[in-house]
mmCIF file of C-alpha atoms in Angstrom:
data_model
loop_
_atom_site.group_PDB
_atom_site.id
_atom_site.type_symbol
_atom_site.label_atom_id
_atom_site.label_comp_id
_atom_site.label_asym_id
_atom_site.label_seq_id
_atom_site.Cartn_x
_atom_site.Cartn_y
_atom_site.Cartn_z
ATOM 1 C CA UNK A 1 90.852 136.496 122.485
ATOM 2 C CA UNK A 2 90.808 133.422 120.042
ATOM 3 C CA UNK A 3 92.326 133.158 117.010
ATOM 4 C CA UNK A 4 89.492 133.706 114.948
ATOM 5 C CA UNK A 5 88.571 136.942 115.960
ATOM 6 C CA UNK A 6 89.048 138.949 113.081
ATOM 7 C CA UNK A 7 86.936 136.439 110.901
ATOM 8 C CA UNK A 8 84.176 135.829 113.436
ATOM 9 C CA UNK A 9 81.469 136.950 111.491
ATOM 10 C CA UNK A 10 82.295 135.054 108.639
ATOM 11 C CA UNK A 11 82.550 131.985 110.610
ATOM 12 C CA UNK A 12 78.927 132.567 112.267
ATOM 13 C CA UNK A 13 77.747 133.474 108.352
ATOM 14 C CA UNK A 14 79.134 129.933 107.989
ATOM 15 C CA UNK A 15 77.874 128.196 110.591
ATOM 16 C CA UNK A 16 74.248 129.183 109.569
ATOM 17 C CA UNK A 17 74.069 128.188 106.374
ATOM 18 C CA UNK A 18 75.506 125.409 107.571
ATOM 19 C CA UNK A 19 72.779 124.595 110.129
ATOM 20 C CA UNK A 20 70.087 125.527 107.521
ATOM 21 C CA UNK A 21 71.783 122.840 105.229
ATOM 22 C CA UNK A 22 71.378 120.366 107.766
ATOM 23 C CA UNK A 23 67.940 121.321 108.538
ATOM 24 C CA UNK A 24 67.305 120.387 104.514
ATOM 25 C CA UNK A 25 68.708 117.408 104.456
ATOM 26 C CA UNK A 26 65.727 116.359 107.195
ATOM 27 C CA UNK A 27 63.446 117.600 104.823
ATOM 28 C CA UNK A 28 64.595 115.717 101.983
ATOM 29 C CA UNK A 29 64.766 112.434 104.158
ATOM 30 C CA UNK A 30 61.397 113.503 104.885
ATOM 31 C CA UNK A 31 60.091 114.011 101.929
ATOM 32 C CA UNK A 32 61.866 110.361 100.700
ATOM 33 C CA UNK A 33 64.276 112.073 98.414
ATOM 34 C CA UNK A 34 66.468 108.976 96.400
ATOM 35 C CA UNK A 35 69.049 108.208 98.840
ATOM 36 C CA UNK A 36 71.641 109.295 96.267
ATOM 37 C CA UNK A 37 70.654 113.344 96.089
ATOM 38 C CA UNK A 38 70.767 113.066 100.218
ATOM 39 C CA UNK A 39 74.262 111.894 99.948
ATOM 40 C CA UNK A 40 75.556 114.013 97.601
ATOM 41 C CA UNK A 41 73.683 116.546 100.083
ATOM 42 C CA UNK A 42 75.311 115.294 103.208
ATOM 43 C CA UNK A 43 79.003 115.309 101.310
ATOM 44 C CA UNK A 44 78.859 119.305 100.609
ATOM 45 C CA UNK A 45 77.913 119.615 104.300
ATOM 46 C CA UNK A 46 80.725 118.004 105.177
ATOM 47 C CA UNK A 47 82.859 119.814 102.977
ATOM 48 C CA UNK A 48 81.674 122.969 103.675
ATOM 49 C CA UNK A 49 82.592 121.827 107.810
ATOM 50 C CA UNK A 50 86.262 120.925 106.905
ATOM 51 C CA UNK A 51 86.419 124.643 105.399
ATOM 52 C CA UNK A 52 85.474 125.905 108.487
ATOM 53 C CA UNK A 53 87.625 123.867 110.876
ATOM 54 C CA UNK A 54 90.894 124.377 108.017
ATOM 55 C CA UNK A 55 90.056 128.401 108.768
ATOM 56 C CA UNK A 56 89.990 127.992 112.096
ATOM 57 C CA UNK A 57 93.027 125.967 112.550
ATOM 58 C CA UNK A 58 94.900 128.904 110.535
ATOM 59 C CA UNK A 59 94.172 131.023 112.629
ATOM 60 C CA UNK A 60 94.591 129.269 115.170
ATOM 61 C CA UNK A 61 97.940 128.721 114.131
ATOM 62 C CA UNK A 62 98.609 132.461 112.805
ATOM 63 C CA UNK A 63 97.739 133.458 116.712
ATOM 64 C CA UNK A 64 97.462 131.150 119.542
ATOM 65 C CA UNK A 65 100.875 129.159 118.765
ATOM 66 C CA UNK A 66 102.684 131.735 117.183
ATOM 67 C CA UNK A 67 101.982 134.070 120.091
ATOM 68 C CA UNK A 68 102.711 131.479 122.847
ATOM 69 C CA UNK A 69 106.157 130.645 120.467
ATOM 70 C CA UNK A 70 107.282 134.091 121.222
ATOM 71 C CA UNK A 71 106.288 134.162 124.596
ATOM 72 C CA UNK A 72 108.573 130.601 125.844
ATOM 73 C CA UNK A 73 109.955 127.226 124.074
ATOM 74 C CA UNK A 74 107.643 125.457 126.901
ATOM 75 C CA UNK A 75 104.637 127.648 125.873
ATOM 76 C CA UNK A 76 104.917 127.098 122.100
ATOM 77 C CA UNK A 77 105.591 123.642 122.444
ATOM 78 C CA UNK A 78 102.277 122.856 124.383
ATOM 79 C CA UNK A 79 100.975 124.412 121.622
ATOM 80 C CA UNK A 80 102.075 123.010 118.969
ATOM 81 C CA UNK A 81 101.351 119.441 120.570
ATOM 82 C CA UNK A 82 97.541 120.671 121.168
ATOM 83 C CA UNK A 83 97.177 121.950 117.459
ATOM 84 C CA UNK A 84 98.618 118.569 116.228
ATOM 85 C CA UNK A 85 96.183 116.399 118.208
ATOM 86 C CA UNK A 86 93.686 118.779 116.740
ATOM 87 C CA UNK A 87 95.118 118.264 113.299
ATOM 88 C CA UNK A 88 95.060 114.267 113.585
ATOM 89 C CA UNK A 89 91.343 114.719 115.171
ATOM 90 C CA UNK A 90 90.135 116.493 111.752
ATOM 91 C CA UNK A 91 92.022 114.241 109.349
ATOM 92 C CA UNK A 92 90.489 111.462 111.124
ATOM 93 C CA UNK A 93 87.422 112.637 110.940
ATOM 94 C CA UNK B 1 60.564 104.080 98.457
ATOM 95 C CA UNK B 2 64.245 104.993 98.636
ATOM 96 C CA UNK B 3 66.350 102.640 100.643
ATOM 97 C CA UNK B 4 66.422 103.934 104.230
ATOM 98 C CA UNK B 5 62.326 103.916 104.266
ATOM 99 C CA UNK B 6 62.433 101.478 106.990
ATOM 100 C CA UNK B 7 64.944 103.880 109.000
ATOM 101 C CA UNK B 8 64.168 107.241 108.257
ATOM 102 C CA UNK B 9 62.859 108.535 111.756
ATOM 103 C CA UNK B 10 66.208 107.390 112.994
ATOM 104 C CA UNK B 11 67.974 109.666 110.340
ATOM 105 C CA UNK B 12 65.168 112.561 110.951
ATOM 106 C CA UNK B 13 66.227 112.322 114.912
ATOM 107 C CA UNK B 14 70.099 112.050 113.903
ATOM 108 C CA UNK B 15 69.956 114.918 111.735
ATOM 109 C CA UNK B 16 67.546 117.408 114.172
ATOM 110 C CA UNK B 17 70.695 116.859 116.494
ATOM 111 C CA UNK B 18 73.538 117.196 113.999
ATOM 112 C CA UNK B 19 71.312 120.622 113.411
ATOM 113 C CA UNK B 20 71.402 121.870 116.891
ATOM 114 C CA UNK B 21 75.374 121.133 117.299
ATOM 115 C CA UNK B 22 76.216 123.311 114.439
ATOM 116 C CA UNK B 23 73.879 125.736 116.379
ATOM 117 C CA UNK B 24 75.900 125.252 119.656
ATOM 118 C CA UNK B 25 79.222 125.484 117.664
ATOM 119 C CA UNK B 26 78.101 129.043 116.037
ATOM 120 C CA UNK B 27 77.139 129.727 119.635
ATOM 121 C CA UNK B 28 80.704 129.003 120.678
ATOM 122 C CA UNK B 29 82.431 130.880 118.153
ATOM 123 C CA UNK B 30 79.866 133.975 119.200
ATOM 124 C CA UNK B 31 81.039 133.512 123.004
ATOM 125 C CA UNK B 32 84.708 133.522 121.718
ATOM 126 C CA UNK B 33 85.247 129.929 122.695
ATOM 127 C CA UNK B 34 88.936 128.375 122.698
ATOM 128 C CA UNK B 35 89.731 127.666 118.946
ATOM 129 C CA UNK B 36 90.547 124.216 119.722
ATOM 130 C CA UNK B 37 87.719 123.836 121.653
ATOM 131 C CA UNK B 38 85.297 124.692 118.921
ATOM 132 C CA UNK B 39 87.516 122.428 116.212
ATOM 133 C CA UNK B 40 86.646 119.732 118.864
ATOM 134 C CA UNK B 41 82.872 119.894 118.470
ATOM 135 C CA UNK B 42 83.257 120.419 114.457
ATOM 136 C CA UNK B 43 84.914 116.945 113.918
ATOM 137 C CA UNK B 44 82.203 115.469 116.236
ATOM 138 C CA UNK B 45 79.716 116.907 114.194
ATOM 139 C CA UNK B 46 82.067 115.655 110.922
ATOM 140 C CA UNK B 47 82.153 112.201 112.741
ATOM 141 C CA UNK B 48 77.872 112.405 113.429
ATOM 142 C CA UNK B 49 77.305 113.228 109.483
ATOM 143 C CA UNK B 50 79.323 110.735 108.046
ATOM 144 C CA UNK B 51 77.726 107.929 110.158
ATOM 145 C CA UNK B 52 74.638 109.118 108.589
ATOM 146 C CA UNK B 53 76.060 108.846 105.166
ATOM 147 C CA UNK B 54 77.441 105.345 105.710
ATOM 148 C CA UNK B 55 74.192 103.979 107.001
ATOM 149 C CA UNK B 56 72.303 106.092 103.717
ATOM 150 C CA UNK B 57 74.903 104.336 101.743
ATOM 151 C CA UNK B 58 74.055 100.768 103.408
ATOM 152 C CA UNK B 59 70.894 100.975 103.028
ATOM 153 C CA UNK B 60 71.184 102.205 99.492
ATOM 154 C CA UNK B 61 72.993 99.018 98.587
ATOM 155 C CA UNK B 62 70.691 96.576 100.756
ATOM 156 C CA UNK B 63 67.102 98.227 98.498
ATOM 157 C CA UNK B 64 68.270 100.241 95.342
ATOM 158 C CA UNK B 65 71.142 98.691 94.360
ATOM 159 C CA UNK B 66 70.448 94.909 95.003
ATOM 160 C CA UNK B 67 66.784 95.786 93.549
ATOM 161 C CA UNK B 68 68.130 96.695 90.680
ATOM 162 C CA UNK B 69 70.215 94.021 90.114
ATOM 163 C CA UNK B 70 67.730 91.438 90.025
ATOM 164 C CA UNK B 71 65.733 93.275 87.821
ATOM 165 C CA UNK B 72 68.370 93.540 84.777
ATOM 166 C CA UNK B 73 72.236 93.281 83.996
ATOM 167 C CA UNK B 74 71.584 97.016 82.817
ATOM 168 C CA UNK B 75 70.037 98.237 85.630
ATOM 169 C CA UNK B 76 72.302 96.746 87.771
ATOM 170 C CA UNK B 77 75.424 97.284 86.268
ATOM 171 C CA UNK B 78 73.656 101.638 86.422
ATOM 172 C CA UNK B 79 73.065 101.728 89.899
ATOM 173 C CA UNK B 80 76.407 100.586 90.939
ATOM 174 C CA UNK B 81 78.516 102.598 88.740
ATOM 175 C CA UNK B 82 76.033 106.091 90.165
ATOM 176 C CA UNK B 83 76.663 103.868 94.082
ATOM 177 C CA UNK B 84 80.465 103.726 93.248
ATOM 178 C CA UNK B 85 80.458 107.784 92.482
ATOM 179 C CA UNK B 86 79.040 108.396 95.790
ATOM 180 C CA UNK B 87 80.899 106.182 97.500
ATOM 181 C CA UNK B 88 83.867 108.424 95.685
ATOM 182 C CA UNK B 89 82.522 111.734 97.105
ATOM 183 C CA UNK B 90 81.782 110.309 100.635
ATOM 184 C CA UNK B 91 85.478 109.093 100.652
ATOM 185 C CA UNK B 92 86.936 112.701 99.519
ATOM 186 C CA UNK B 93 84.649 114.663 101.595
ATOM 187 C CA UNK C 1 87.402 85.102 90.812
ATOM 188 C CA UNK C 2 87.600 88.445 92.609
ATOM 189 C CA UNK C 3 85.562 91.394 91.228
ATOM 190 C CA UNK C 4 88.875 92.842 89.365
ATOM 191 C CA UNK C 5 89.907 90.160 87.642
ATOM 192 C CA UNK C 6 89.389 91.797 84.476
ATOM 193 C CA UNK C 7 91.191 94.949 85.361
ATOM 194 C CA UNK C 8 94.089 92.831 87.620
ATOM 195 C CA UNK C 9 97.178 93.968 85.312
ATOM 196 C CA UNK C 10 96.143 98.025 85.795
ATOM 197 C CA UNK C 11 96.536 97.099 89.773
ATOM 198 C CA UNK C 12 99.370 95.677 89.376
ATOM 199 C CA UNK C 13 100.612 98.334 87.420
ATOM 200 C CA UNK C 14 99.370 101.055 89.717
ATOM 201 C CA UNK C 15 100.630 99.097 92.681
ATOM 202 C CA UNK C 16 104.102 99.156 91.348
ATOM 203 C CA UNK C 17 104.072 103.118 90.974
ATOM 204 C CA UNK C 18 103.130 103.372 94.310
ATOM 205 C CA UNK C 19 105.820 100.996 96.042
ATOM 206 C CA UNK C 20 108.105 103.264 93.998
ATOM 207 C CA UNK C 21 106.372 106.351 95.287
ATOM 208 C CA UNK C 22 106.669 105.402 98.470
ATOM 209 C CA UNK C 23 110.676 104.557 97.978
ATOM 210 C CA UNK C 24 110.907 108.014 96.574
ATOM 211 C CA UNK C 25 109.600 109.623 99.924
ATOM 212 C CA UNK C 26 111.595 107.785 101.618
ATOM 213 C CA UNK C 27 114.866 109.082 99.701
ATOM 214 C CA UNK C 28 113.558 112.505 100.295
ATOM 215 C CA UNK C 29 113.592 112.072 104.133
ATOM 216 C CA UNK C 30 116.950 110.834 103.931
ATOM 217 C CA UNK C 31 118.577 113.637 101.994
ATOM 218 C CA UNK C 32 116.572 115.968 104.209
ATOM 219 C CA UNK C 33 114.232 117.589 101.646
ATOM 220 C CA UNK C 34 112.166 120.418 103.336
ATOM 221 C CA UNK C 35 109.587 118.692 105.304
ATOM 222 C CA UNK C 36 106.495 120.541 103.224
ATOM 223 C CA UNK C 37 107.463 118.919 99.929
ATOM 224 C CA UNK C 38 107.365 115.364 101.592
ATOM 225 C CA UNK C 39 103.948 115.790 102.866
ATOM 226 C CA UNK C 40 102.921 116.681 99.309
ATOM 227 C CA UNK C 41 104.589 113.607 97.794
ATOM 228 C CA UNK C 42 102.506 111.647 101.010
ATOM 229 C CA UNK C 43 99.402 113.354 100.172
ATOM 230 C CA UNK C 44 99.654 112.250 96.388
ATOM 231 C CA UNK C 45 100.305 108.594 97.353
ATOM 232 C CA UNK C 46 97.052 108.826 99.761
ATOM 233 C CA UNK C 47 95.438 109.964 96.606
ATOM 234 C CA UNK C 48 96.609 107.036 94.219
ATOM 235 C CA UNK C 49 95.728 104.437 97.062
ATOM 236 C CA UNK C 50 92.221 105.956 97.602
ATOM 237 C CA UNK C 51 91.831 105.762 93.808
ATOM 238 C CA UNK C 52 92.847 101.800 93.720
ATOM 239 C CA UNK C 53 90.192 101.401 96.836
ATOM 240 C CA UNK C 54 87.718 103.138 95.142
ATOM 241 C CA UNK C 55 88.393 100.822 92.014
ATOM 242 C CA UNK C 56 88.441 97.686 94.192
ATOM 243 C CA UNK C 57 85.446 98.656 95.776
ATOM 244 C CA UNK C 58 83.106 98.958 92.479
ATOM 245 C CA UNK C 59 84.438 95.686 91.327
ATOM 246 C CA UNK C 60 83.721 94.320 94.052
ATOM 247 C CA UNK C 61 80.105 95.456 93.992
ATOM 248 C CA UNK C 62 79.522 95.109 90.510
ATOM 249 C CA UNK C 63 80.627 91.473 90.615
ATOM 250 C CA UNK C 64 80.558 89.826 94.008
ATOM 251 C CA UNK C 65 77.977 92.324 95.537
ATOM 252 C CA UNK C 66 75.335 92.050 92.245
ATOM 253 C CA UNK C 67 76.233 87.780 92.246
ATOM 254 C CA UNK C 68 75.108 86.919 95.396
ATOM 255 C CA UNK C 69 71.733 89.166 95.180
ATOM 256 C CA UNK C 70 70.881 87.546 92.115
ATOM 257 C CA UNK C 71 71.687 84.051 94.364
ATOM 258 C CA UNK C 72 69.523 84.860 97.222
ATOM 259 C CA UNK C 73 68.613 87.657 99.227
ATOM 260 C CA UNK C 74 70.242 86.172 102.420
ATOM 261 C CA UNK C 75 73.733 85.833 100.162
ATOM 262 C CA UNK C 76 73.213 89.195 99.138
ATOM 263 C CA UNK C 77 72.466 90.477 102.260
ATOM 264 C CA UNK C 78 75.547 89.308 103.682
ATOM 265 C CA UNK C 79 77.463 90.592 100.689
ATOM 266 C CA UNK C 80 75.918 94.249 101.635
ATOM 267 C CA UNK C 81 76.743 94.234 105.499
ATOM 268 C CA UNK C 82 80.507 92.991 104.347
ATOM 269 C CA UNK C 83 80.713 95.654 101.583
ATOM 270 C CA UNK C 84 79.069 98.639 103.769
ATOM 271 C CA UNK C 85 81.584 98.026 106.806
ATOM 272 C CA UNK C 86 84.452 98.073 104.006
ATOM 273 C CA UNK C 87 83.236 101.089 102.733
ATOM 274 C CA UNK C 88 82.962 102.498 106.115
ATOM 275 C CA UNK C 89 87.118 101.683 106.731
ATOM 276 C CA UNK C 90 87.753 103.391 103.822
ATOM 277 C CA UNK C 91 86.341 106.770 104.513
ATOM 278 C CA UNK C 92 87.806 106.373 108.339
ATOM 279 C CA UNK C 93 90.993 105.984 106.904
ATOM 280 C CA UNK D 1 117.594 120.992 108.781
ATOM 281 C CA UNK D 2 113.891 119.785 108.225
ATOM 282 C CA UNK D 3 112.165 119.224 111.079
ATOM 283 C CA UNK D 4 112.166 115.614 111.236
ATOM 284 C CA UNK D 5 115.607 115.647 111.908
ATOM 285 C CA UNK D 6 115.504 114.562 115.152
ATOM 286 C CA UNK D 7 112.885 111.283 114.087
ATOM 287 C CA UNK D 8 114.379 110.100 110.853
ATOM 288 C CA UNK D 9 115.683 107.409 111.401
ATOM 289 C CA UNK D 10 111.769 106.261 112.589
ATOM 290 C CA UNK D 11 110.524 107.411 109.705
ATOM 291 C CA UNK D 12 112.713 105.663 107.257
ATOM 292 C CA UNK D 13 111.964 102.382 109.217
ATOM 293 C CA UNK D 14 108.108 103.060 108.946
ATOM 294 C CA UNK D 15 108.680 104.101 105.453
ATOM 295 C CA UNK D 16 110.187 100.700 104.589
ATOM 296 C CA UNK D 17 107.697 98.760 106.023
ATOM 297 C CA UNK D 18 104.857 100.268 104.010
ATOM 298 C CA UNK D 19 106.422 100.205 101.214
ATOM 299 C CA UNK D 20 106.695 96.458 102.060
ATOM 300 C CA UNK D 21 102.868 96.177 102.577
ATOM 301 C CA UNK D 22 102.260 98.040 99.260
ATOM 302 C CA UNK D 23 103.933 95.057 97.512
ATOM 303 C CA UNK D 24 102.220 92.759 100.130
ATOM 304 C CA UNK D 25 99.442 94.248 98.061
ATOM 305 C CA UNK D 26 100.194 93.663 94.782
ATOM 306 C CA UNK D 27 101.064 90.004 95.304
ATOM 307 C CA UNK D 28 97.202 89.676 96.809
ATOM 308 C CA UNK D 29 95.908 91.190 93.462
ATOM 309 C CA UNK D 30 98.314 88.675 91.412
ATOM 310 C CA UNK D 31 97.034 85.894 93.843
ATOM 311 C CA UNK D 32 93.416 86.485 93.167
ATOM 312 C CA UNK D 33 92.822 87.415 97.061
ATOM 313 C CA UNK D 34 89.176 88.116 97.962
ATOM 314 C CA UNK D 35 88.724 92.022 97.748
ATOM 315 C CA UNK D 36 87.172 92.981 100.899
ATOM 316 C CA UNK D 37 90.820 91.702 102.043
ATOM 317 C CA UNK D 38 92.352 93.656 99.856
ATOM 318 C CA UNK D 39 90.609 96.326 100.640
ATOM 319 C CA UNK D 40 91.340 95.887 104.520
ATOM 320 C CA UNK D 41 95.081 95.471 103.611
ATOM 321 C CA UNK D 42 95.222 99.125 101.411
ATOM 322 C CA UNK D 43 93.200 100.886 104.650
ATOM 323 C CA UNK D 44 95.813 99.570 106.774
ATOM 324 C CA UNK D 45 98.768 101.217 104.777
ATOM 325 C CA UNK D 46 96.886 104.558 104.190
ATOM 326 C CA UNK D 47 96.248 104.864 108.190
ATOM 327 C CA UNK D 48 100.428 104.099 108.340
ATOM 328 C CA UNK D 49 100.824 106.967 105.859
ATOM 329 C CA UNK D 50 98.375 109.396 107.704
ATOM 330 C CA UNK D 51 100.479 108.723 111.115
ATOM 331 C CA UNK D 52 103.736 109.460 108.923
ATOM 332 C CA UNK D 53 102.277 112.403 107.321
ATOM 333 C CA UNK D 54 100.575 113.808 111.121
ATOM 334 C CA UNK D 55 104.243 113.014 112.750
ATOM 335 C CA UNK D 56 106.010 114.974 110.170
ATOM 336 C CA UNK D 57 103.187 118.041 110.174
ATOM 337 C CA UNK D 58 103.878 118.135 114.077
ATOM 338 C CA UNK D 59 107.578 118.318 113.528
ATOM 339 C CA UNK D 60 107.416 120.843 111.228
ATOM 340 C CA UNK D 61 105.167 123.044 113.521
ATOM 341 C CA UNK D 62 107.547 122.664 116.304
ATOM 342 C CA UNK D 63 110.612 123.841 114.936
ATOM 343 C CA UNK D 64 110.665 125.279 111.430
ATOM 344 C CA UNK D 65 106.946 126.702 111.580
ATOM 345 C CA UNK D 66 108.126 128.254 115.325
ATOM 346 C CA UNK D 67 111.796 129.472 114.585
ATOM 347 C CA UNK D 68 110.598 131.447 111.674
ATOM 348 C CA UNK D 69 107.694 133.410 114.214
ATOM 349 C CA UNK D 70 110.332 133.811 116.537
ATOM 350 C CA UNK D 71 112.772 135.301 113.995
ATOM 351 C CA UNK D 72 109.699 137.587 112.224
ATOM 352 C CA UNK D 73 106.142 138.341 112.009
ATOM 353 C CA UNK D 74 106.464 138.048 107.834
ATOM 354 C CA UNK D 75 108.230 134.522 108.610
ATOM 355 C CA UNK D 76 105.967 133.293 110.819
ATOM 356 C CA UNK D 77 102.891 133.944 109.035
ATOM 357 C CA UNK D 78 104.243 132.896 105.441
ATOM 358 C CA UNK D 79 105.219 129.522 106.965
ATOM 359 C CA UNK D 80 101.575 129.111 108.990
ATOM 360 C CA UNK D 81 100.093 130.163 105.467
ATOM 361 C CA UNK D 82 102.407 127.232 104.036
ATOM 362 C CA UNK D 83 101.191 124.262 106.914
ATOM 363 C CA UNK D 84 97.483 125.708 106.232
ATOM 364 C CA UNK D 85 97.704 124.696 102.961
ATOM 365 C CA UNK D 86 99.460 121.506 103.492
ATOM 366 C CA UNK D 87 96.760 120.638 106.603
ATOM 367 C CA UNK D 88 94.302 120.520 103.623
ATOM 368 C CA UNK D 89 96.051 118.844 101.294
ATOM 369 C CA UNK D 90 95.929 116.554 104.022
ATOM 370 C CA UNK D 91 92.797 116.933 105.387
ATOM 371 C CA UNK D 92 91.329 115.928 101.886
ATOM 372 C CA UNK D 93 93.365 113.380 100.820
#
């Protein structure tokens, strides 16, 4: 089971509003809102997707790389390495 | 007209499939999907929105801003201190 | 003249605390200071840079932007494309 | 010992050298440089502090984040609470 298990419905709560923010911005652009009030649109989006990904990569870390810590040094190590590529991807992004 | 007039079915078509990722992530998280998996798809979604907001933000610059600068020293002088506020939430989002 | 010409000294200033910031980290990785305090010392310089960008960057369009759209649409169109792929570095960074 | 032990010495190094290019920096701004290339020049160093700051979140994952889950489920889960917390400090600076 992923990490995220035990939150999963909060996440797909998320997710939703998330998509239904999305889905306003179009209308706004649509409706041709002053580019400023779609930005400042588009920037809680955003924010509200690093929230997501920085609960998902707790528990990611609370239960994917802990676990596979305690099973082997090889195990946790691949691990780790994955979650820190994961970690660069969603500070670069 | 706001400043991405001349571009707004390419923003309408961006955004309709920044919309249906954040579906397919929630549909990932609902099929129990590898964390980092699903933090994959949320920074490419990240990545797709602030592309968006960059070219909003051009194109905000190129009409509004520069419009308003020929027009007065006040006007000018407004619209890049409210441009340089955005720019500041884009940049911290 | 650059855009912050008339706020040079407060860069300078600000510049300085950095470079001694950034000393200061180092001397905490030397005496081995536990590795979650140095990332929130890096964190705060990332902070204080993105501040000084952010402050270079509405100079820069209140001065050399807004001076070349008053001078002709082609300067000022050039001074746009230049400022938007700046601005686009900074939030990728 | 932090984890970074085992890398210190390449972080001091890296460490010197942007605290060179943050005085690089300030000798720009007392030169008058353009800003978009001062601008270009403070992206640069905030990229070299992101790589510091990913290296040293990686090495801090791999040993003290996975000794303490080895040595107790409280341990482990205070320390993943800690690097959650510092991912966003991160993550939004």
């Amino acid at each position: 089971m992923p990490g995220y298990t035990g939150t999963k419905d909060d996440y797909l709560k998320r997710l939703r509003r998330i998509e239904g923010q999305v889905r306003g911005i179009a209308r706004m652009v649509d409706e041709d809102v002053y580019c400023i009030d779609v930005l400042t649109q588009v920037s809680a989006v955003t924010k509200a997707l690093q929230a997501v990904s920085l609960g998902l990569m707790e528990d990611h870390l609370a239960h994917c790389v802990v676990d596979a810590a305690r099973e082997s040094h090889e195990a946790g190590d691949a691990k780790v390495r994955e979650a820190a590529e994961a970690i660069a991807r969603l500070v670069r992004s």
